Short mmCIF file of C-alpha atoms in Angstrom, two decimals:
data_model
loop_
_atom_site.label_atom_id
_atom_site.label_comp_id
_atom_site.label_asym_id
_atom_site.label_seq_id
_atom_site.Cartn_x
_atom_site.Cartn_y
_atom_site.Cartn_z
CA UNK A 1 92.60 94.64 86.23
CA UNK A 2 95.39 92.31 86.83
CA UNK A 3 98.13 91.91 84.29
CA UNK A 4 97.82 89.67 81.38
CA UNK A 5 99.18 86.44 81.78
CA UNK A 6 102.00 84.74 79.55
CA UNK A 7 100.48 81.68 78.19
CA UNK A 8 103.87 79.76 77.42
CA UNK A 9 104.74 79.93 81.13
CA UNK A 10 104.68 76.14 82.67
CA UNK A 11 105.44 74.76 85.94
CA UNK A 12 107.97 71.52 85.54
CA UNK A 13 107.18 68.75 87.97
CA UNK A 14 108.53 65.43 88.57
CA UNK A 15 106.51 62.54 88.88
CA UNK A 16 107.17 58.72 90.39
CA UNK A 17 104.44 56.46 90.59
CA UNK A 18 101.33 55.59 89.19
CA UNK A 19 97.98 57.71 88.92
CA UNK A 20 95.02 57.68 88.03
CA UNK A 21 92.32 60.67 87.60
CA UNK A 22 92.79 64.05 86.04
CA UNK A 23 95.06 67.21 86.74
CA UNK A 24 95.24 70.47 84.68
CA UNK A 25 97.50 73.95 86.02
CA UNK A 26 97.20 77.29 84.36
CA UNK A 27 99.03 80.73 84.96
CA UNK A 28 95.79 83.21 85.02
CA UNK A 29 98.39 86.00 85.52
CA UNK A 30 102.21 86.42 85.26
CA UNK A 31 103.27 85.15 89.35
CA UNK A 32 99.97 83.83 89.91
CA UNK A 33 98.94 79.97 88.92
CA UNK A 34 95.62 77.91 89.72
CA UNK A 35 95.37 74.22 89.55
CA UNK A 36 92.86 71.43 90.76
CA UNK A 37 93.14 67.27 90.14
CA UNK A 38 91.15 64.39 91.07
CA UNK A 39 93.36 61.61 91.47
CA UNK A 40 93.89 57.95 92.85
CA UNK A 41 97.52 56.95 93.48
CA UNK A 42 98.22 53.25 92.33
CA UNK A 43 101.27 52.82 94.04
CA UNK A 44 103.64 54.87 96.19
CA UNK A 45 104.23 58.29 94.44
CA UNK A 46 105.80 61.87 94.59
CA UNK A 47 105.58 64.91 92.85
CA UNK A 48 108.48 67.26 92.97
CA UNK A 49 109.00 70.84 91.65
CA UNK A 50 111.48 73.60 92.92
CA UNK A 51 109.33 76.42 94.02
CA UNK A 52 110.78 80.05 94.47
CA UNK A 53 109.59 82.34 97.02
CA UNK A 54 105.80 81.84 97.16
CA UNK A 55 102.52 82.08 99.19
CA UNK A 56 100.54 78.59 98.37
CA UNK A 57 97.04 78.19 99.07
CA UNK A 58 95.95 74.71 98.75
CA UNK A 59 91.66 73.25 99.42
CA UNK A 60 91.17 69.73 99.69
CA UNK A 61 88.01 69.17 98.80
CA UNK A 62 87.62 65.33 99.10
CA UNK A 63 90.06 62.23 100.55
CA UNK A 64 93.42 62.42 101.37
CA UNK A 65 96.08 64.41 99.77
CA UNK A 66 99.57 62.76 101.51
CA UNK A 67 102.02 64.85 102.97
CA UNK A 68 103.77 68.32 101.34
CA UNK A 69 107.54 68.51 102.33
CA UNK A 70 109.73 71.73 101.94
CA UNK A 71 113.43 70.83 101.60
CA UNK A 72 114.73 70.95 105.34
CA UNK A 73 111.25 70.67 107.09
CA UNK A 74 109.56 68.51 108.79
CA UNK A 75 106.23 67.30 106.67
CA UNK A 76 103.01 69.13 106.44
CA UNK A 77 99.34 67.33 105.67
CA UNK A 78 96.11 69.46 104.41
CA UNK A 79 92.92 69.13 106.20
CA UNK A 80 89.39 68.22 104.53
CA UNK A 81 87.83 71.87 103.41
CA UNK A 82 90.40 73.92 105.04
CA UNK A 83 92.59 76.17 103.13
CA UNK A 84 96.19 75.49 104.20
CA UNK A 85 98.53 78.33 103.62
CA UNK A 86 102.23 77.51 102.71
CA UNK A 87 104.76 80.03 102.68
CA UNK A 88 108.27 79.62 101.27
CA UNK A 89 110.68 81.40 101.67
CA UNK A 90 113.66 81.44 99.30
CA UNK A 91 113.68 78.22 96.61
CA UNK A 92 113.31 75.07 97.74
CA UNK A 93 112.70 71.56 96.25
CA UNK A 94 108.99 70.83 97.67
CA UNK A 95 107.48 67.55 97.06
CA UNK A 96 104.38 66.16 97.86
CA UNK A 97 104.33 62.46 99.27
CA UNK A 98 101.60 59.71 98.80
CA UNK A 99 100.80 56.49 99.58
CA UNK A 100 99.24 53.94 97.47
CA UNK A 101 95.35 54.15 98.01
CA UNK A 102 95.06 57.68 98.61
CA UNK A 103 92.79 59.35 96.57
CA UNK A 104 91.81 63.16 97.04
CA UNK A 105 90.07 65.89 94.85
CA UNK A 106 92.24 69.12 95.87
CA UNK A 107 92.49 73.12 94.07
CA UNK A 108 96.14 75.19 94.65
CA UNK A 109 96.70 77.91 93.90
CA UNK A 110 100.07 80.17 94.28
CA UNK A 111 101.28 83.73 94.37
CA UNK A 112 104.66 84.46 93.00
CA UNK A 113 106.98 88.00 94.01
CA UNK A 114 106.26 88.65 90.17
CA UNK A 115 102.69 88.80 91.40
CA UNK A 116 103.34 91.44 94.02
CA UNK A 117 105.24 93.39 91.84
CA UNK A 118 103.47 93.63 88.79
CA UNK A 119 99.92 93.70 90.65
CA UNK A 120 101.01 96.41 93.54
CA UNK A 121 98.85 99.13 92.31
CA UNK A 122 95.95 96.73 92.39
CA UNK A 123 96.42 95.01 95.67
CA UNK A 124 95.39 96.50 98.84
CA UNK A 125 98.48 97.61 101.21
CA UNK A 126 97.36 94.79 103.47
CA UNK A 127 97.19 92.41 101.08
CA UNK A 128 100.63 93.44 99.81
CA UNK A 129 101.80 93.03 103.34
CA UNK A 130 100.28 89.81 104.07
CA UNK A 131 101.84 88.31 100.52
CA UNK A 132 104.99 89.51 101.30
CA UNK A 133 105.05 88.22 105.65
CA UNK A 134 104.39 84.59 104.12
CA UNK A 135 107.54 85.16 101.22
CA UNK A 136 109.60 86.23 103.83
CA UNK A 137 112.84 83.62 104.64
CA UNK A 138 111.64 80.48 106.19
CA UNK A 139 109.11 78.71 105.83
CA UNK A 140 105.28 78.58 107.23
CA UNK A 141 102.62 76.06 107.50
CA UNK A 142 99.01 77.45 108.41
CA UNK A 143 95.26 75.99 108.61
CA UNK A 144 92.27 78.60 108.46
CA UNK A 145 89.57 77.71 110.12
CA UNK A 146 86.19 76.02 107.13
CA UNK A 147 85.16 78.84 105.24
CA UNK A 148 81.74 78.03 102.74
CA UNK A 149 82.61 81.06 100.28
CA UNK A 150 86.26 79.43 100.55
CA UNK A 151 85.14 76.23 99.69
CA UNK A 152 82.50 77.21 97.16
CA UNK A 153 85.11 79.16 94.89
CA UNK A 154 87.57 76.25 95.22
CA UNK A 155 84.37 73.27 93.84
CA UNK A 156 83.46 75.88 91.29
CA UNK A 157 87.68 75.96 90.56
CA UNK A 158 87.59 72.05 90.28
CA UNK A 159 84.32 71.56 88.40
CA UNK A 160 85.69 73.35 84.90
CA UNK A 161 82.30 75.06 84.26
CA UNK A 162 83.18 77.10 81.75
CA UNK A 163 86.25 76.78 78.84
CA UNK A 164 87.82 78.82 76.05
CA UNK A 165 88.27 82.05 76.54
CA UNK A 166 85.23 82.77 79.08
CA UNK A 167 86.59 79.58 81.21
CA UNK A 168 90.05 81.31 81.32
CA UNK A 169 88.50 84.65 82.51
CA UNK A 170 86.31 82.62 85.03
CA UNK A 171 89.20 81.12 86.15
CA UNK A 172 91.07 83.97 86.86
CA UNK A 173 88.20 85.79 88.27
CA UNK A 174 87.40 83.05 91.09
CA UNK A 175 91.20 82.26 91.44
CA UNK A 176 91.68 86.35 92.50
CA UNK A 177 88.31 85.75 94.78
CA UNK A 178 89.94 82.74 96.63
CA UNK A 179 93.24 84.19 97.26
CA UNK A 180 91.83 87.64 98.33
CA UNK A 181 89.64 86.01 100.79
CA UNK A 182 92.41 84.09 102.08
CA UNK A 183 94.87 86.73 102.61
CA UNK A 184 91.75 88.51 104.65
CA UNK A 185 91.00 85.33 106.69
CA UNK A 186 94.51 84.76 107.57
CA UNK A 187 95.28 88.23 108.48
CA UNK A 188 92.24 88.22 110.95
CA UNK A 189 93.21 84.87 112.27
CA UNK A 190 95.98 86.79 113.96
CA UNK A 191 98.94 84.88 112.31
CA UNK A 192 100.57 87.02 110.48
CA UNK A 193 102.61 88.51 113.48
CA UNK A 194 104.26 91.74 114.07
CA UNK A 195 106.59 93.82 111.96
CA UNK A 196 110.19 93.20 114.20
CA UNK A 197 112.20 95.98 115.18
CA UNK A 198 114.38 98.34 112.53
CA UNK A 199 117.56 96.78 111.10
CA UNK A 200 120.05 98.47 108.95
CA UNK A 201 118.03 101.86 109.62
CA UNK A 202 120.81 104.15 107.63
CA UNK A 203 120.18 101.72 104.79
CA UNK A 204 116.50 101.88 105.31
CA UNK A 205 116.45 105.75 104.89
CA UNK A 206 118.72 105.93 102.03
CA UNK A 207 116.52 103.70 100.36
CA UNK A 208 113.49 105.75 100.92
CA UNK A 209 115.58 108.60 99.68
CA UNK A 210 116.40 106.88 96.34
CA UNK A 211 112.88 106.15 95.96
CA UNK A 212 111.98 109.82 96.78
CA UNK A 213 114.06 111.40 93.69
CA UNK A 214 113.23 108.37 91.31
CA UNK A 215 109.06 108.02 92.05
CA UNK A 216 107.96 107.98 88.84
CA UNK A 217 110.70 105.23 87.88
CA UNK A 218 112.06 103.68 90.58
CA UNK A 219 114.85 101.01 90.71
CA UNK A 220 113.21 97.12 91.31
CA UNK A 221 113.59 95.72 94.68
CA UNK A 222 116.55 93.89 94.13
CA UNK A 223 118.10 96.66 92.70
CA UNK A 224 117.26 99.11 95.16
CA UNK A 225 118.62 96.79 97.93
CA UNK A 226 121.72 96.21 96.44
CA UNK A 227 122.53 99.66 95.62
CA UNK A 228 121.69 100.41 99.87
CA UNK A 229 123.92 97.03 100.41
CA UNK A 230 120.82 94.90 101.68
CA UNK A 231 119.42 92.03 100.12
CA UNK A 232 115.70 92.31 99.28
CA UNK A 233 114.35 90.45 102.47
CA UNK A 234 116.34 92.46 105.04
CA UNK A 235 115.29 95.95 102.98
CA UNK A 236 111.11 95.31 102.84
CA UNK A 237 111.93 93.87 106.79
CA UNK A 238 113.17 97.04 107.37
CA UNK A 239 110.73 99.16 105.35
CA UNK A 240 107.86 97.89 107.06
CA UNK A 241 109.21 98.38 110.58
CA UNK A 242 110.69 102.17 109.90
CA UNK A 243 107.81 103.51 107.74
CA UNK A 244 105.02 100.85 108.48
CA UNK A 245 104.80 99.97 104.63
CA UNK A 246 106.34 98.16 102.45
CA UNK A 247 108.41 99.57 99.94
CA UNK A 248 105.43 99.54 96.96
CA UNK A 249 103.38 100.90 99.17
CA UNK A 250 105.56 103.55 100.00
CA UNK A 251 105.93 104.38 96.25
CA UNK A 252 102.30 103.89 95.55
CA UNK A 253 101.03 106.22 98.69
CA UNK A 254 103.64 109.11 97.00
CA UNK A 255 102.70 108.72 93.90
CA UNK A 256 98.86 109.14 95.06
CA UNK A 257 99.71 111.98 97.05
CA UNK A 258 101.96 113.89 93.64
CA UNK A 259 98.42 112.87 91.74
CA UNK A 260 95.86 114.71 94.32
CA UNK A 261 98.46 117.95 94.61
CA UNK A 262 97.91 117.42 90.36
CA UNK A 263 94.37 116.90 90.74
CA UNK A 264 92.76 119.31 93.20
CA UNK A 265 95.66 122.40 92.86
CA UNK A 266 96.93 122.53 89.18
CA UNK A 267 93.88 121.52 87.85
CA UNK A 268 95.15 118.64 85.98
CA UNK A 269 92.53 115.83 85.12
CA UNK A 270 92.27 112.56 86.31
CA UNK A 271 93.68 110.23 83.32
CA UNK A 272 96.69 113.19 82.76
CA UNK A 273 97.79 112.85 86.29
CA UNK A 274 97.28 108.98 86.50
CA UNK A 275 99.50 109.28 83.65
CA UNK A 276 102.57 111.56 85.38
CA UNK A 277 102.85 108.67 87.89
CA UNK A 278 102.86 105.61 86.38
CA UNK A 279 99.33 104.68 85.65
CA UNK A 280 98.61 103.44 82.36
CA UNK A 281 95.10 102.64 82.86
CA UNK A 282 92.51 105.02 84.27
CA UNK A 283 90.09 103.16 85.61
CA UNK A 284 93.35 101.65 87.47
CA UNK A 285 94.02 104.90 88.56
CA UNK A 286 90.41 106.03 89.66
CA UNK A 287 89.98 102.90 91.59
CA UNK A 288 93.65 103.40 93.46
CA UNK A 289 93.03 106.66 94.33
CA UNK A 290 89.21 105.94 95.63
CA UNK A 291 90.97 103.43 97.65
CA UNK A 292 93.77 105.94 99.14
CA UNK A 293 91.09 109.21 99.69
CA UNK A 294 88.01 107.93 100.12
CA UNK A 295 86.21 109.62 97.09
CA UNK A 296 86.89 109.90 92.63
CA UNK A 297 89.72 111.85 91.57
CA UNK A 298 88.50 115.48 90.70
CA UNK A 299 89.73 119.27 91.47
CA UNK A 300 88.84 121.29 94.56
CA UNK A 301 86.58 123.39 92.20
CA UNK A 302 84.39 120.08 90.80
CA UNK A 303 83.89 118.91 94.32
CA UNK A 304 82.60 121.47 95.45
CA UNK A 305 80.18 122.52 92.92
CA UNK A 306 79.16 118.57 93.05
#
């Protein structure tokens, strides 16, 4: 289960021009918000929020939805029932441009580095991965090919079927759906490139080292690449390329493998050892490491009287 989300979070936009329609936004989980409007624009408008380091996954559903600019790049325009993927890089002042007349019914949703970190035990490794390629520096602009499941979740995001406190689980529910399915289409649309060669490899291994003799608390990303003298980009940049993970999965694969030496030698059950590294939750646990092994946490012994 994801983590619960803090309902007085907000996103603060600016807004010139004239609209008509409706527009609601909601944070379903901390780093991770869903939105959807239908609206006409009455005159020239713009709506303009500085966005930190963030994958964006926008489905426009119906008309036109103008043009999204990035501070420094050159203008990017959805297309009808294809998700466009927007990754930024460090914080920027994005706005989104439209022209009087344009009307569009559109659903966004966007992943925050809070998102990655508080969710990493969750999230498969390539889905950790692909999140953190698109928050990388710079900026990237990408259309997946029409998807019906993609566009299904976003209509069912858009239509409000549900409210209270079943609509705000439904909402979270599909919003996790559309994003995972992204992440998966994008990463098999080839896009997401190759990990570039090691930089700052002493760095890289003290890092790893740190992490080694701190696993069952280890220092935040930005803390950990300040105390190797990195910032945060260059150190997962050079995790991924030394070790081929990033540096939560690096911490999550050891803590899986101190939980199975737990498990199947000294006996320990499943909720005490998802305990001794970091797991609060069980079922959390149990899921993580059927995803890591292949099979349910349980001793040498149980398995193979099963």
């Amino acid at each position: 289960m994801l983590a619960s989300a803090d309902p007085s979070q907000g996103h603060r936009q600016q807004m010139a021009g004239a609209f008509e329609g409706w527009f609601w936004v909601e944070d379903v989980a901390p780093g991770l918000f869903a939105s959807a409007c239908e609206l006409s624009s009455l005159s020239d408008a713009a709506i303009s929020q500085p966005v930190e380091p963030s994958a964006i996954i926008t489905v426009l559903l119906a008309g036109e939805n103008g043009v999204f600019e990035a501070a420094g790049e050159p203008p990017v325009a959805s297309r009808l029932e294809r998700a466009h993927i927007l990754g930024v890089g460090e914080q920027r002042l994005c706005t989104r441009i439209l022209t009087a007349g344009q009307a569009c019914r559109r659903v966004e949703i966007g992943m925050k580095s809070l998102f990655v970190a508080r969710n990493a035990d969750v999230l498969s490794a390539p889905d950790v991965e692909t999140l953190e390629h698109l928050m990388a520096p710079g900026f990237r602009s990408h259309h997946l090919d029409r998807n019906e499941a993609m566009v299904q979740m976003a209509t069912m995001l858009a239509e409000e079927r549900y409210h209270g406190s079943l609509g705000r689980l439904f909402r979270e529910s599909v919003t996790v759906q559309l994003m995972l399915q992204s992440l998966r289409l994008f990463r098999q649309s080839g896009r997401q490139g190759k990990a570039r060669p090691p930089r700052n490899h002493d760095a890289v291994i003290q890092a790893r080292h740190i992490l080694d003799n701190a696993l069952l608390a280890p220092p935040g990303p930005i803390e950990l690449a300040r105390q190797v003298g990195l910032n945060r980009n260059s150190l997962q940049e050079g995790f991924r390329a030394a070790f081929g993970t990033t540096v939560f999965g690096y911490v999550r694969d050891r803590r899986m493998a101190m939980a199975r030496v737990m498990i199947e030698e000294q006996g320990l059950g499943a909720a005490e050892a998802g305990y001794k590294v970091g797991f609060a939750s069980p079922s959390a646990f149990s899921a993580a490491y059927r995803r890591k092994f292949g099979r349910p946490p349980m001793s040498r012994q149980t398995a193979s009287s099963a």
